[in-house]
Structures are given as C-alpha cells and as structure tokens.
Coordinates of N, CA and C in Angstrom, one line a residue:
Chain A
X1 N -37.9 23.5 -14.1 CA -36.8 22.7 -13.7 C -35.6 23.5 -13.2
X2 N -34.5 22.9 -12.9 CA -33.7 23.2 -12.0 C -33.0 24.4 -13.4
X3 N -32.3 25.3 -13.0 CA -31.7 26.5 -13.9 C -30.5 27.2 -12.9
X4 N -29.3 27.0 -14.1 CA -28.2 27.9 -13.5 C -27.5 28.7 -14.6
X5 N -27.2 30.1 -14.0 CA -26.9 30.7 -15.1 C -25.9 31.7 -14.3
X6 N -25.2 32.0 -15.7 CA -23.4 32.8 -15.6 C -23.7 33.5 -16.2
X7 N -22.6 34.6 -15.9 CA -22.2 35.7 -17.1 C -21.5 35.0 -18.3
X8 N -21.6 35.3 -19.5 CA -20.7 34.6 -20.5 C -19.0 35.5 -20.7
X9 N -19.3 36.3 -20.0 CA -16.8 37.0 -20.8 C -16.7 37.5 -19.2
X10 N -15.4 37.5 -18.7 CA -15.0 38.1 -18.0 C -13.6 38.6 -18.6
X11 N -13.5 39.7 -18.5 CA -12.0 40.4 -18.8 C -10.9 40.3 -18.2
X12 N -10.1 40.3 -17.4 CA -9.2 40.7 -16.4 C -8.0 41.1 -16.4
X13 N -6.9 41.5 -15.9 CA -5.3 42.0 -16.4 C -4.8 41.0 -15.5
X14 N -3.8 40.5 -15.8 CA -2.7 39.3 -15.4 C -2.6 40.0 -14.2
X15 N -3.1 39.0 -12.9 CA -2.2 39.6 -11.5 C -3.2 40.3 -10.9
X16 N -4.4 40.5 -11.3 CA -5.5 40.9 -10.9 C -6.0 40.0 -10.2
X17 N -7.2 39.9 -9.4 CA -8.1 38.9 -9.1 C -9.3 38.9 -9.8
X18 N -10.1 37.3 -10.3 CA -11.1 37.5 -10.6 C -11.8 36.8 -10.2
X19 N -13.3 37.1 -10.1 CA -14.5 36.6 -10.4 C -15.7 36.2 -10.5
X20 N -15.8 34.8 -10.7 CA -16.9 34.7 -11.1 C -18.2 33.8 -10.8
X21 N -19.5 34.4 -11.1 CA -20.4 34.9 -10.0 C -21.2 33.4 -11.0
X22 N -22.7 33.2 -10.7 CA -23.2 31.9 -11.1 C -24.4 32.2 -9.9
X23 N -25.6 32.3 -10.5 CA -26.7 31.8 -9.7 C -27.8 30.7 -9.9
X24 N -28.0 29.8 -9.4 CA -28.7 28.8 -9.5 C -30.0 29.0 -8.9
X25 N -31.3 28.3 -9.1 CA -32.7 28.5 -9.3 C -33.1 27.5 -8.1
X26 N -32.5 26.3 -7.7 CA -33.4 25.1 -6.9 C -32.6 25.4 -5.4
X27 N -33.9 25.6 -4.8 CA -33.5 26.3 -3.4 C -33.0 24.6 -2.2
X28 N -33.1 23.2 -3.4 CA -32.2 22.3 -2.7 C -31.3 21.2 -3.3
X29 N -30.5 22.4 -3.9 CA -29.2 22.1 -4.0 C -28.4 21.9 -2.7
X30 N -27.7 20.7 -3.1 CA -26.7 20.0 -2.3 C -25.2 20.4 -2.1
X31 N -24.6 20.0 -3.4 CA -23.4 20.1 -3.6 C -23.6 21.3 -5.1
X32 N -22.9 22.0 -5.0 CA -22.7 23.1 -6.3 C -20.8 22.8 -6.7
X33 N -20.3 22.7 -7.8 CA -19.3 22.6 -8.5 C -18.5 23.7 -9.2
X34 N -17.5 23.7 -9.6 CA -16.7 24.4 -10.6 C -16.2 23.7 -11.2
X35 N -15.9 24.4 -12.6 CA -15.0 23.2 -13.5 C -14.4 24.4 -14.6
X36 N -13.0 23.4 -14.8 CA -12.6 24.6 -16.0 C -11.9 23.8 -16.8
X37 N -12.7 24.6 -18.4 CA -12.7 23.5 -19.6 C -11.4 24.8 -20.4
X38 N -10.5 24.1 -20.5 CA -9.4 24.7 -21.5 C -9.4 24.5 -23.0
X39 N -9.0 25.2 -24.0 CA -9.4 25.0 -25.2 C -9.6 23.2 -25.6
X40 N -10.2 22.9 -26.6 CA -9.8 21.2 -27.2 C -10.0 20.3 -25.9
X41 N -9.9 20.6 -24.7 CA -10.0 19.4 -23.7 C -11.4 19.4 -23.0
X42 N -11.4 18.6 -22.0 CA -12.7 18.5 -21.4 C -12.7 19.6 -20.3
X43 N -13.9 18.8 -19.2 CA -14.1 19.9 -18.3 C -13.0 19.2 -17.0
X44 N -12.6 19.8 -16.1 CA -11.8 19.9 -14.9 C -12.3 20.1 -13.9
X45 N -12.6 19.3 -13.0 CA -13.3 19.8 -11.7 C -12.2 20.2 -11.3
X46 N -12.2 21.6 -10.6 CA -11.4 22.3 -9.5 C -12.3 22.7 -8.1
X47 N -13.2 22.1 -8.0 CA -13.8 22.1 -6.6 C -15.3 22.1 -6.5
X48 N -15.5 21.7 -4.8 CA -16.8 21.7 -4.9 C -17.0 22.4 -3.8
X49 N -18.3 22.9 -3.1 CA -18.8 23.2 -2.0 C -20.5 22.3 -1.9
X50 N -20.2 21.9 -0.2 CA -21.4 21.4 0.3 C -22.4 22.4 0.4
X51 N -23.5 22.3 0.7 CA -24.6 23.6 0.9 C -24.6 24.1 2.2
X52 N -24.0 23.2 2.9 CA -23.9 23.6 4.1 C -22.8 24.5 4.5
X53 N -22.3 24.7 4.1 CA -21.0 25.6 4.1 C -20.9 27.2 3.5
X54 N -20.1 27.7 3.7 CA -20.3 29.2 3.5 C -19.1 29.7 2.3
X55 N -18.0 29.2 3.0 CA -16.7 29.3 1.6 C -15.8 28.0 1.9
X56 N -15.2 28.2 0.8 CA -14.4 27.2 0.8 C -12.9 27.7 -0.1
X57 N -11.7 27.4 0.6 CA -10.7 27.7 0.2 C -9.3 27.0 -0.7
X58 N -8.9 26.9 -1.4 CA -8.1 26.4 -1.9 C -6.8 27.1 -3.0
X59 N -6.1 26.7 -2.1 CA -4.6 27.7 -3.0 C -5.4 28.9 -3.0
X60 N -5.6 29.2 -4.8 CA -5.8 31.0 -5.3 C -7.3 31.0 -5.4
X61 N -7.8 30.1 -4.8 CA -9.1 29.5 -5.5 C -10.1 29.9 -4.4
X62 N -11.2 30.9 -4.1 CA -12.3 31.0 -2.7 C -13.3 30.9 -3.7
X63 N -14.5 29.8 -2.7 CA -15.9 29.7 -3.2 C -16.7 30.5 -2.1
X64 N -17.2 31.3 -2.4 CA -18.4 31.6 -1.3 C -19.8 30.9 -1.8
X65 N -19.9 30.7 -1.0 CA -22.4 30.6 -1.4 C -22.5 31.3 -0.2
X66 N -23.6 31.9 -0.8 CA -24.9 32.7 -0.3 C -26.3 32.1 -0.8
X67 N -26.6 31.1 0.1 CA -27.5 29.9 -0.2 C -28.8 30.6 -0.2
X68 N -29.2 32.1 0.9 CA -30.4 32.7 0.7 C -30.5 33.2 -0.7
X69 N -29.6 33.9 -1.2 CA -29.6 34.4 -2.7 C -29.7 33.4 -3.6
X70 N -29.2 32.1 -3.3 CA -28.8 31.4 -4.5 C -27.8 31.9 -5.4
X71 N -27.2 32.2 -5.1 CA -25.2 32.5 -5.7 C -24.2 32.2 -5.1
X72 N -23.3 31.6 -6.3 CA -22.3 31.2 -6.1 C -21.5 31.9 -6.5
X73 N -20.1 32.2 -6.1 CA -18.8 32.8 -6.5 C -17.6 32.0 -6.5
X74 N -16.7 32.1 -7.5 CA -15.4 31.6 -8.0 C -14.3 32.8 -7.6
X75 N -13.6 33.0 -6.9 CA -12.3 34.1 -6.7 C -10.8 33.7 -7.0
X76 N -10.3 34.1 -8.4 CA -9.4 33.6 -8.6 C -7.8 34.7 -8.1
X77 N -7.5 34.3 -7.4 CA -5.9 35.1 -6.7 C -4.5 35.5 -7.9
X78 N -4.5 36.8 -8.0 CA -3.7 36.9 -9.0 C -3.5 35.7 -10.1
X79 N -4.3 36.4 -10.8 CA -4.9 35.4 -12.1 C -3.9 35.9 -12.6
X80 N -3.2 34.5 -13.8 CA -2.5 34.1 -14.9 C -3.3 34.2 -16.0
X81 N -1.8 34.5 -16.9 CA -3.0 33.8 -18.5 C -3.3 32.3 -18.7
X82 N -2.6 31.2 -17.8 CA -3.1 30.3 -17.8 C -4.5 30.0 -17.2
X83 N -4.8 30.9 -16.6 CA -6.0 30.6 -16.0 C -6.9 31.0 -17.0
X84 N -6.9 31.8 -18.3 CA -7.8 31.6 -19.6 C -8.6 30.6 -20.1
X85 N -9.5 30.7 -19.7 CA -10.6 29.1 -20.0 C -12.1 29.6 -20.2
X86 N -12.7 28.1 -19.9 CA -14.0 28.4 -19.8 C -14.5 27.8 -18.3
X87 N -15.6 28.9 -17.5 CA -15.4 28.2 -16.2 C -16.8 27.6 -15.8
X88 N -17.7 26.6 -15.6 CA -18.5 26.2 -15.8 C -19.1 26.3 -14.4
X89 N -20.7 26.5 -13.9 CA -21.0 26.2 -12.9 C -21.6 25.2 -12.4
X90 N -21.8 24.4 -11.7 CA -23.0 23.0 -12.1 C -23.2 23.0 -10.3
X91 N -24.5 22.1 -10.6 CA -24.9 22.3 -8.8 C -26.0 20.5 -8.9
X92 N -26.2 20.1 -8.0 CA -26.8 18.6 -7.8 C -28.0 19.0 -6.6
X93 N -29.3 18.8 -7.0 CA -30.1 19.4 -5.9 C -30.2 17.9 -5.4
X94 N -31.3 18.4 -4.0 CA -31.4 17.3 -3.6 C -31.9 15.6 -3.8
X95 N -32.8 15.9 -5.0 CA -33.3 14.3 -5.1 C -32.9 14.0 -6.4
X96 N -31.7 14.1 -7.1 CA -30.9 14.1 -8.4 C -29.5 13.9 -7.8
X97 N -28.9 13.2 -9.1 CA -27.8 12.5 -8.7 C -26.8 13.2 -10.4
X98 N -27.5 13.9 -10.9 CA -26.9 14.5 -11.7 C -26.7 15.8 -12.3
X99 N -25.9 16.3 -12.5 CA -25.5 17.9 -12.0 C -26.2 18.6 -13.4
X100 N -26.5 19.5 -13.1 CA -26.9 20.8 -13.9 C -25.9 22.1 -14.3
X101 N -25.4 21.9 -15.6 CA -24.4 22.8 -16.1 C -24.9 24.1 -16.2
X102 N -24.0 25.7 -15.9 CA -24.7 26.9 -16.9 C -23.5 26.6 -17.8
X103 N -24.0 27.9 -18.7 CA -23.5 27.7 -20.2 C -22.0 28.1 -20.2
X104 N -21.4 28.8 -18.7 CA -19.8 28.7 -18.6 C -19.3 30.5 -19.3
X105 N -18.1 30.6 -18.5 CA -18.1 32.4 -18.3 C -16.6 31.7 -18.8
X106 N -16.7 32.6 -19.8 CA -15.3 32.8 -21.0 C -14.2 33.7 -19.9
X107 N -13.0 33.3 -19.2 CA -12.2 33.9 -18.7 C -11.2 34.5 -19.2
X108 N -10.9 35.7 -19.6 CA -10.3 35.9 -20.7 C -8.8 36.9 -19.7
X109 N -7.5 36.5 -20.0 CA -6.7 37.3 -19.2 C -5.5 37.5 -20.1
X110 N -5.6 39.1 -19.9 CA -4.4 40.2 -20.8 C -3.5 40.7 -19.8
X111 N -2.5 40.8 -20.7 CA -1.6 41.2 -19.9 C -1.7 42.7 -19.5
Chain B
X1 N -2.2 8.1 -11.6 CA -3.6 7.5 -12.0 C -3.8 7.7 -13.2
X2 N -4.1 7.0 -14.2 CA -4.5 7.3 -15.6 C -6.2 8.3 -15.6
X3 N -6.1 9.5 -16.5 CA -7.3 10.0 -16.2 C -8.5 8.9 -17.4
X4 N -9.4 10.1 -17.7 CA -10.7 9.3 -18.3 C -10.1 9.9 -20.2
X5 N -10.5 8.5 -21.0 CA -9.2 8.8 -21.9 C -10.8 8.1 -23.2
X6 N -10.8 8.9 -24.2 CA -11.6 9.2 -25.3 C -11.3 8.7 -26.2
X7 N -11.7 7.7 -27.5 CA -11.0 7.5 -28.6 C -12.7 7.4 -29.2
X8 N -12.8 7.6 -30.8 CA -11.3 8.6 -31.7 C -11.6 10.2 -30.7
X9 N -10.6 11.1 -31.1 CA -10.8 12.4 -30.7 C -11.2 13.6 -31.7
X10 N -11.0 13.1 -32.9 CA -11.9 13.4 -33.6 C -12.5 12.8 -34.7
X11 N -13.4 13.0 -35.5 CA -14.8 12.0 -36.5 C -15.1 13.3 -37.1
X12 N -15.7 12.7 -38.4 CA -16.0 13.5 -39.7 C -17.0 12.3 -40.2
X13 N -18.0 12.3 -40.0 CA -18.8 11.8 -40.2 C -20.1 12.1 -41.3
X14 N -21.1 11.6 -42.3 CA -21.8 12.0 -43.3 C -23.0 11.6 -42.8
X15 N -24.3 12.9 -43.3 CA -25.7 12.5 -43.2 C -25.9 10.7 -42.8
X16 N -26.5 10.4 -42.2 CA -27.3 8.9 -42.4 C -26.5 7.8 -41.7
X17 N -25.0 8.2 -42.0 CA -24.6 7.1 -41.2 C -24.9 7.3 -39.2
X18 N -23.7 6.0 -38.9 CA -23.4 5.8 -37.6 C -22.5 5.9 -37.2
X19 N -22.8 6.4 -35.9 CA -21.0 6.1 -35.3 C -20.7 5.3 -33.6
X20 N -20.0 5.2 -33.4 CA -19.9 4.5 -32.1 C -18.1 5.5 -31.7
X21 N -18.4 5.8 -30.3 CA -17.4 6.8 -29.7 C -17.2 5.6 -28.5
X22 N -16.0 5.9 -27.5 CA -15.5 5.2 -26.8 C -14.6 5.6 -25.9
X23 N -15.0 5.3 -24.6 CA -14.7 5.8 -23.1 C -13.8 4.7 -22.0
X24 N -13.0 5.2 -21.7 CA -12.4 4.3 -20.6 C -12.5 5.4 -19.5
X25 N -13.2 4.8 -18.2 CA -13.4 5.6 -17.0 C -12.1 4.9 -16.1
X26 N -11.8 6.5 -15.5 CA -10.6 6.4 -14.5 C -10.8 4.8 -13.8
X27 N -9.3 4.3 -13.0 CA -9.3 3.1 -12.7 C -10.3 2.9 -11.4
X28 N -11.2 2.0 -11.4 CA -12.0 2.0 -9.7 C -13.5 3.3 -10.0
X29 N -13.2 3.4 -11.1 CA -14.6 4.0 -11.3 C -15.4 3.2 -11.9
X30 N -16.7 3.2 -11.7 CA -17.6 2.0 -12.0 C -18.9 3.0 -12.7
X31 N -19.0 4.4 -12.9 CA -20.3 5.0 -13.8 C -19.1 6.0 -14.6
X32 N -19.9 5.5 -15.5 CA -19.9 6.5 -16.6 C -20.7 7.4 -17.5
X33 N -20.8 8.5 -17.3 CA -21.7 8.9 -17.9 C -21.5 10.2 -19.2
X34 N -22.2 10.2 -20.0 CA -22.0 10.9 -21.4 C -22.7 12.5 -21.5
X35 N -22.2 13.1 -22.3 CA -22.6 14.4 -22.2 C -22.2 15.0 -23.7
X36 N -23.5 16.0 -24.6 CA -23.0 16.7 -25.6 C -22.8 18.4 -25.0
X37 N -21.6 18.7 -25.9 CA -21.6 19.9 -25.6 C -21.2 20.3 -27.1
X38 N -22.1 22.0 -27.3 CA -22.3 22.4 -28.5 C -22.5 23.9 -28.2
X39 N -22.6 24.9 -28.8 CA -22.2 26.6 -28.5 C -23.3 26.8 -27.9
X40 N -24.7 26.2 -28.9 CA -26.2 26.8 -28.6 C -26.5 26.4 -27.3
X41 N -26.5 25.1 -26.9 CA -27.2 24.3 -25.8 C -26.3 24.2 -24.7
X42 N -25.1 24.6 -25.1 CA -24.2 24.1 -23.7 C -24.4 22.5 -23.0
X43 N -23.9 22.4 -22.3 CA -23.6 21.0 -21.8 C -24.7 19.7 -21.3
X44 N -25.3 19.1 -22.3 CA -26.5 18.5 -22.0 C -26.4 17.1 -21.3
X45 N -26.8 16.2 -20.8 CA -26.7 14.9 -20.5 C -27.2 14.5 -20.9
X46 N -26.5 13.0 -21.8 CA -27.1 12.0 -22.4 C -27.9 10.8 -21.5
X47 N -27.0 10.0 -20.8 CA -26.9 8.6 -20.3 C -25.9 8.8 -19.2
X48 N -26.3 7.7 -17.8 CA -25.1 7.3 -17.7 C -24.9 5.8 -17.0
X49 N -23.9 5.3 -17.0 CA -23.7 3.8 -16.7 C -22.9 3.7 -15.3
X50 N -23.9 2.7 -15.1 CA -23.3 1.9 -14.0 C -23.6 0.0 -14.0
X51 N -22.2 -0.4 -13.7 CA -22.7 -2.2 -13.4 C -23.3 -2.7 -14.6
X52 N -22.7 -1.9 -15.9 CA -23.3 -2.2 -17.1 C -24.8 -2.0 -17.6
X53 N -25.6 -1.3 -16.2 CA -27.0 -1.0 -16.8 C -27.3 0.5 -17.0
X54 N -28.0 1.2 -17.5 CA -28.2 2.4 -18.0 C -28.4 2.7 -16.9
X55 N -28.7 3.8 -16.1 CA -29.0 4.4 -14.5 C -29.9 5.3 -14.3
X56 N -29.3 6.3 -15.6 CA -30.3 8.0 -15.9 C -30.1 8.2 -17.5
X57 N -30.9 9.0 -17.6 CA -31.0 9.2 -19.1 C -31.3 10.6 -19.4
X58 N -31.3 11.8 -20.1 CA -31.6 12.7 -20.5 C -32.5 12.7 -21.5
X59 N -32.8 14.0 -22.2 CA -34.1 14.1 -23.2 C -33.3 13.9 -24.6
X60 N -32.5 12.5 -25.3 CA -32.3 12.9 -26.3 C -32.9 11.9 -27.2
X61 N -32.9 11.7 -28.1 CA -34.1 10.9 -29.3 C -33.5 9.7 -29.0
X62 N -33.9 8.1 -29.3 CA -33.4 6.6 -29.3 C -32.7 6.4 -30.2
X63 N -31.9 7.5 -30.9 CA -30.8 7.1 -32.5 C -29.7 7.6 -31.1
X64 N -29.8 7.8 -29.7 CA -28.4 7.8 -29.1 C -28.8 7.0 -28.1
X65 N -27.4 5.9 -28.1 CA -27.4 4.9 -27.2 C -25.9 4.8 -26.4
X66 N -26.3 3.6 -25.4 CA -25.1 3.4 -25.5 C -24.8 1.5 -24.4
X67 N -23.3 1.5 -24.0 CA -23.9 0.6 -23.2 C -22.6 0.4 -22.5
X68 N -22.3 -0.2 -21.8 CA -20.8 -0.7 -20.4 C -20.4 -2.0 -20.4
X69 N -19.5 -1.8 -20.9 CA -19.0 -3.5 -20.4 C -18.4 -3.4 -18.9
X70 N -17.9 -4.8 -18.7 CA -17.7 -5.5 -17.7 C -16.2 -4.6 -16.8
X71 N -15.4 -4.4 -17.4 CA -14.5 -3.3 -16.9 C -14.6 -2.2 -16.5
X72 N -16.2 -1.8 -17.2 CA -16.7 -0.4 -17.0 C -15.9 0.8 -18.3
X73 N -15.5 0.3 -19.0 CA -15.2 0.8 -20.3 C -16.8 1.0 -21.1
X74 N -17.1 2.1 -21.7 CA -18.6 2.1 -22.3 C -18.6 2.7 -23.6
X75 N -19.2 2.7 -24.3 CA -19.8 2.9 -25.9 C -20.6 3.9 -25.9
X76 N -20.9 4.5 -26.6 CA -21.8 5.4 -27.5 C -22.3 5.6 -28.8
X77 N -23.6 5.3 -29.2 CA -23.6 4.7 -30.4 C -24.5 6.1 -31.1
X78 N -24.2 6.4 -31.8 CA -25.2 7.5 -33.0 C -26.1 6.7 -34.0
X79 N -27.1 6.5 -34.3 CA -27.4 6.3 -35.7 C -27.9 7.0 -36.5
X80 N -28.1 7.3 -37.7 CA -28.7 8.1 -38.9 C -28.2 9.7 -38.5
X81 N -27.4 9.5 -38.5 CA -26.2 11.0 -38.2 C -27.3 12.2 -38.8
X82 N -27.2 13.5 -38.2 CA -28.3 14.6 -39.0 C -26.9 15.8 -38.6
X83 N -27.2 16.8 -39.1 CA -26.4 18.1 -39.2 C -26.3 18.4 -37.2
X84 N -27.2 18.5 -37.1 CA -27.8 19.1 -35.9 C -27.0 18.4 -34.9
X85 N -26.2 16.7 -34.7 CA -25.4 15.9 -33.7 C -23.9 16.3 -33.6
X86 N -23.5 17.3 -34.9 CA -22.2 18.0 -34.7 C -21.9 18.6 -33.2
X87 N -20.5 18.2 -32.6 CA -20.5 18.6 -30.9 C -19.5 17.9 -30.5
X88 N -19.2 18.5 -29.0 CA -18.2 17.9 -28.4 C -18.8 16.8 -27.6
X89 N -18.4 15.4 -27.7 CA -18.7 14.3 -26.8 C -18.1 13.8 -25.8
X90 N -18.6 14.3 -24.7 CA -17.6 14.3 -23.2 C -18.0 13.0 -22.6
X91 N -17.0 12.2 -22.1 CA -17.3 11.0 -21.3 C -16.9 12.0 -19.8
X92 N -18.0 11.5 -18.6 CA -17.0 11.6 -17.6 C -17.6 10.1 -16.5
X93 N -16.4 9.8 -15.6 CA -16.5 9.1 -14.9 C -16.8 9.6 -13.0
X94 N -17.1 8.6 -12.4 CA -17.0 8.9 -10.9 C -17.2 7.3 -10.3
X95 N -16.9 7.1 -9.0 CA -16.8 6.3 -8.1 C -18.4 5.4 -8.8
X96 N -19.5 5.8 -8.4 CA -21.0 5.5 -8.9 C -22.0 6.8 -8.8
X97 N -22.7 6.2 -9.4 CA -24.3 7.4 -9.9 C -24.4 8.1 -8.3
X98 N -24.4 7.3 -7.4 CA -24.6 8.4 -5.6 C -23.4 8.8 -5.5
X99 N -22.5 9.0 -5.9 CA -20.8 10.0 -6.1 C -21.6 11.7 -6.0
X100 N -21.2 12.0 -4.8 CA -21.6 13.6 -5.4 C -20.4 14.6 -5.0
X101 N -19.2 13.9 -5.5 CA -17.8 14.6 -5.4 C -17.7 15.0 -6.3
X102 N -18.2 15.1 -7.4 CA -18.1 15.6 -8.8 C -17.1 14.6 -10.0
X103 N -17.6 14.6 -10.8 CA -17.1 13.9 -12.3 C -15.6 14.2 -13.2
X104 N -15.5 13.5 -13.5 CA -13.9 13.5 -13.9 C -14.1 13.4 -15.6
X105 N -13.7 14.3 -16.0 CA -14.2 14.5 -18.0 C -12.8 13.5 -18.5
X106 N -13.5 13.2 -19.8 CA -12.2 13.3 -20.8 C -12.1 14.1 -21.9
X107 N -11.2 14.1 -22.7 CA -11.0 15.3 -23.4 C -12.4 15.6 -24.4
X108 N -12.9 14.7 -24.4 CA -13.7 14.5 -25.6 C -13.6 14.1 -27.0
X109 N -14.6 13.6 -27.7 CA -14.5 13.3 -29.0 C -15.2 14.3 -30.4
X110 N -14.7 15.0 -30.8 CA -15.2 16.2 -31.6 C -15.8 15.2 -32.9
X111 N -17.1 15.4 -33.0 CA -18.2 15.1 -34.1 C -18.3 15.8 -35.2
X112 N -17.9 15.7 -36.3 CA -18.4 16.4 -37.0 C -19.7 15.8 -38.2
X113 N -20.3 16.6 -38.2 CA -21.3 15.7 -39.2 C -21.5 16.8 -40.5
X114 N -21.6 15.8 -41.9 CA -21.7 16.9 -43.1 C -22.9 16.0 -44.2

C-alpha cells in the first residue's frame, strides 16, 4: 500500500531556514499536503501542492516535488521558535479520497 | 468562521466501559471524518461521514463506530474500552469525501484509558 515517510527531529537556530524533506511510495499521487500539529492541538493544514506542479510558494513557506523521485520538501524562511511543532506529510493518490499521513518530523528551534 | 471544535477534550476512562466523543465540522462542511493518533502508529483513519452515511472506513475493530446527524455534527462511539485505545481523537472536516483541498482538524479529544 501506499507509504510516506519523514525524518523524525530536525534541529535548527532561530533565523535559519529549515527543511523538511518526506518521501512517498505511490507513483499516483495527486495532491500531497503539509500540516503542522502544535503541542495539545490538532493538525493545521498550511498547504498543499497539485502533482502537476513543481513548487509552490507561500509567505516563508516553499514546497518543491520532485515527482520522478517521489519527494517532497517543506522550506521554512527564517524560522521562529514559533514555528516549533510537529510537521506532518500526507499525500491522496489517485483512486482514494483519503490522505495518507508519515509519522511527522519534530521541528525543534533554539535560539 | 468558527473552526472544527471537539468536546470533551479530555476523558479518563476505565477497562470495559464506553465512550462517545463529539465533533462539530466547520460551517458548510458536510464530511467528517475521524482519526487516532498515538506515538507508536501515528495518524490512523477511522471513518468518515458524509450526508449522514459512513463513506470510508479504515482497519479498526466494530467496538469503533460512529454516525452524523442532520447538521453534519457526528459522534464517535468506543465500546469495551482496552489499554491499547489510549490516543489523541482528531475530528477533521472538509467541503465532502471528493474535497481534495485538504481537511481542517480539531484540537482533539485526549483518551485516556486505565
């Protein structure tokens, strides 16, 4: 079945950029996601990318896919300690209507 | 907009019993669907609703149910509680099940079972 998988910690210093990487297994995936789960609350969609597309931009936020590899990247623009979470990957192949989570890459940012 | 809003937010719950958790999906959203999330397994899918009928379903045993009313507010029922159902219970919503803009969580309902 369909399989996506993250790094689990990323480190980073406040003001750095980070990120983070997510490769998925089903070569027809549609729509792939981000989401960022803050302590006690749920998950947050902060964006999606179609498959047809290459990156996608937003504020501090760039997605690339590289659809022949099957990876995805999250680039976060002079990261905050707010931006400390958990960042999840999920992707919706083609004949499914429901997303496939990895287990989410612990963002951790020091000053 | 009101987001997707969880009660109770958190349960302490004992072997054997039941419980019933409870979801209101953003306004003009019509599916709802359920999810456990726990350290080992990460984010699994239960169920999800639409138009009040079940739609999709994941691999979890028939002691987890659930169902939608008419507003599209939906339920989640546990029965015979085991150690093992301890977890975060995420409702999220979207427009319907063909929605592939992605889902809108609520905070969740934290399970505890003893």
């Amino acid at each position: 079945g369909e399989d996506v998988e993250q790094s689990l910690f990323l480190s980073v210093r406040e003001g750095d950029s980070s990120v983070i990487n997510c490769t998925y297994t089903d070569s027809s995936s549609t729509y792939l996601y981000w989401y960022k789960q803050e302590p006690g609350a749920g998950l947050q969609l902060l964006t999606y990318i179609f498959s047809n597309m290459d990156m996608k931009q937003d504020q501090r936020l760039t997605v690339l896919l590289n659809k022949k590899d099957k990876h995805l990247s999250l680039r976060i623009a002079d990261t905050q300690t707010g931006d400390s979470a958990i960042y999840f990957c999920a992707e919706i192949s083609g004949g499914s209507y429901i997303p496939t989570f990895g287990r989410g890459t612990s963002l951790i940012v020091h000053p | 907009k009101a987001g997707v809003t969880q009660t109770p937010r958190y349960l302490i719950k004992t072997r054997g019993q039941q419980v019933t958790l409870s979801c209101s999906p953003i306004s003009g959203h019509r599916s709802v669907s359920w999810y456990q999330q726990t350290p080992g397994q990460g984010l699994q899918f239960l169920f999800e609703y639409f138009s009040e009928t079940q739609r999709n379903k994941g691999n979890f045993p028939g002691r987890f149910s659930g169902r939608q009313f008419s507003n599209s507010r939906s339920e989640m029922n546990v029965s015979t509680l085991e150690l093992g159902d301890s977890a975060l219970y995420l409702c999220a919503s979207r427009f319907a099940p063909s929605d592939r803009l992605g889902q809108y969580f609520g905070p969740g309902t934290r399970l505890t079972v003893t």
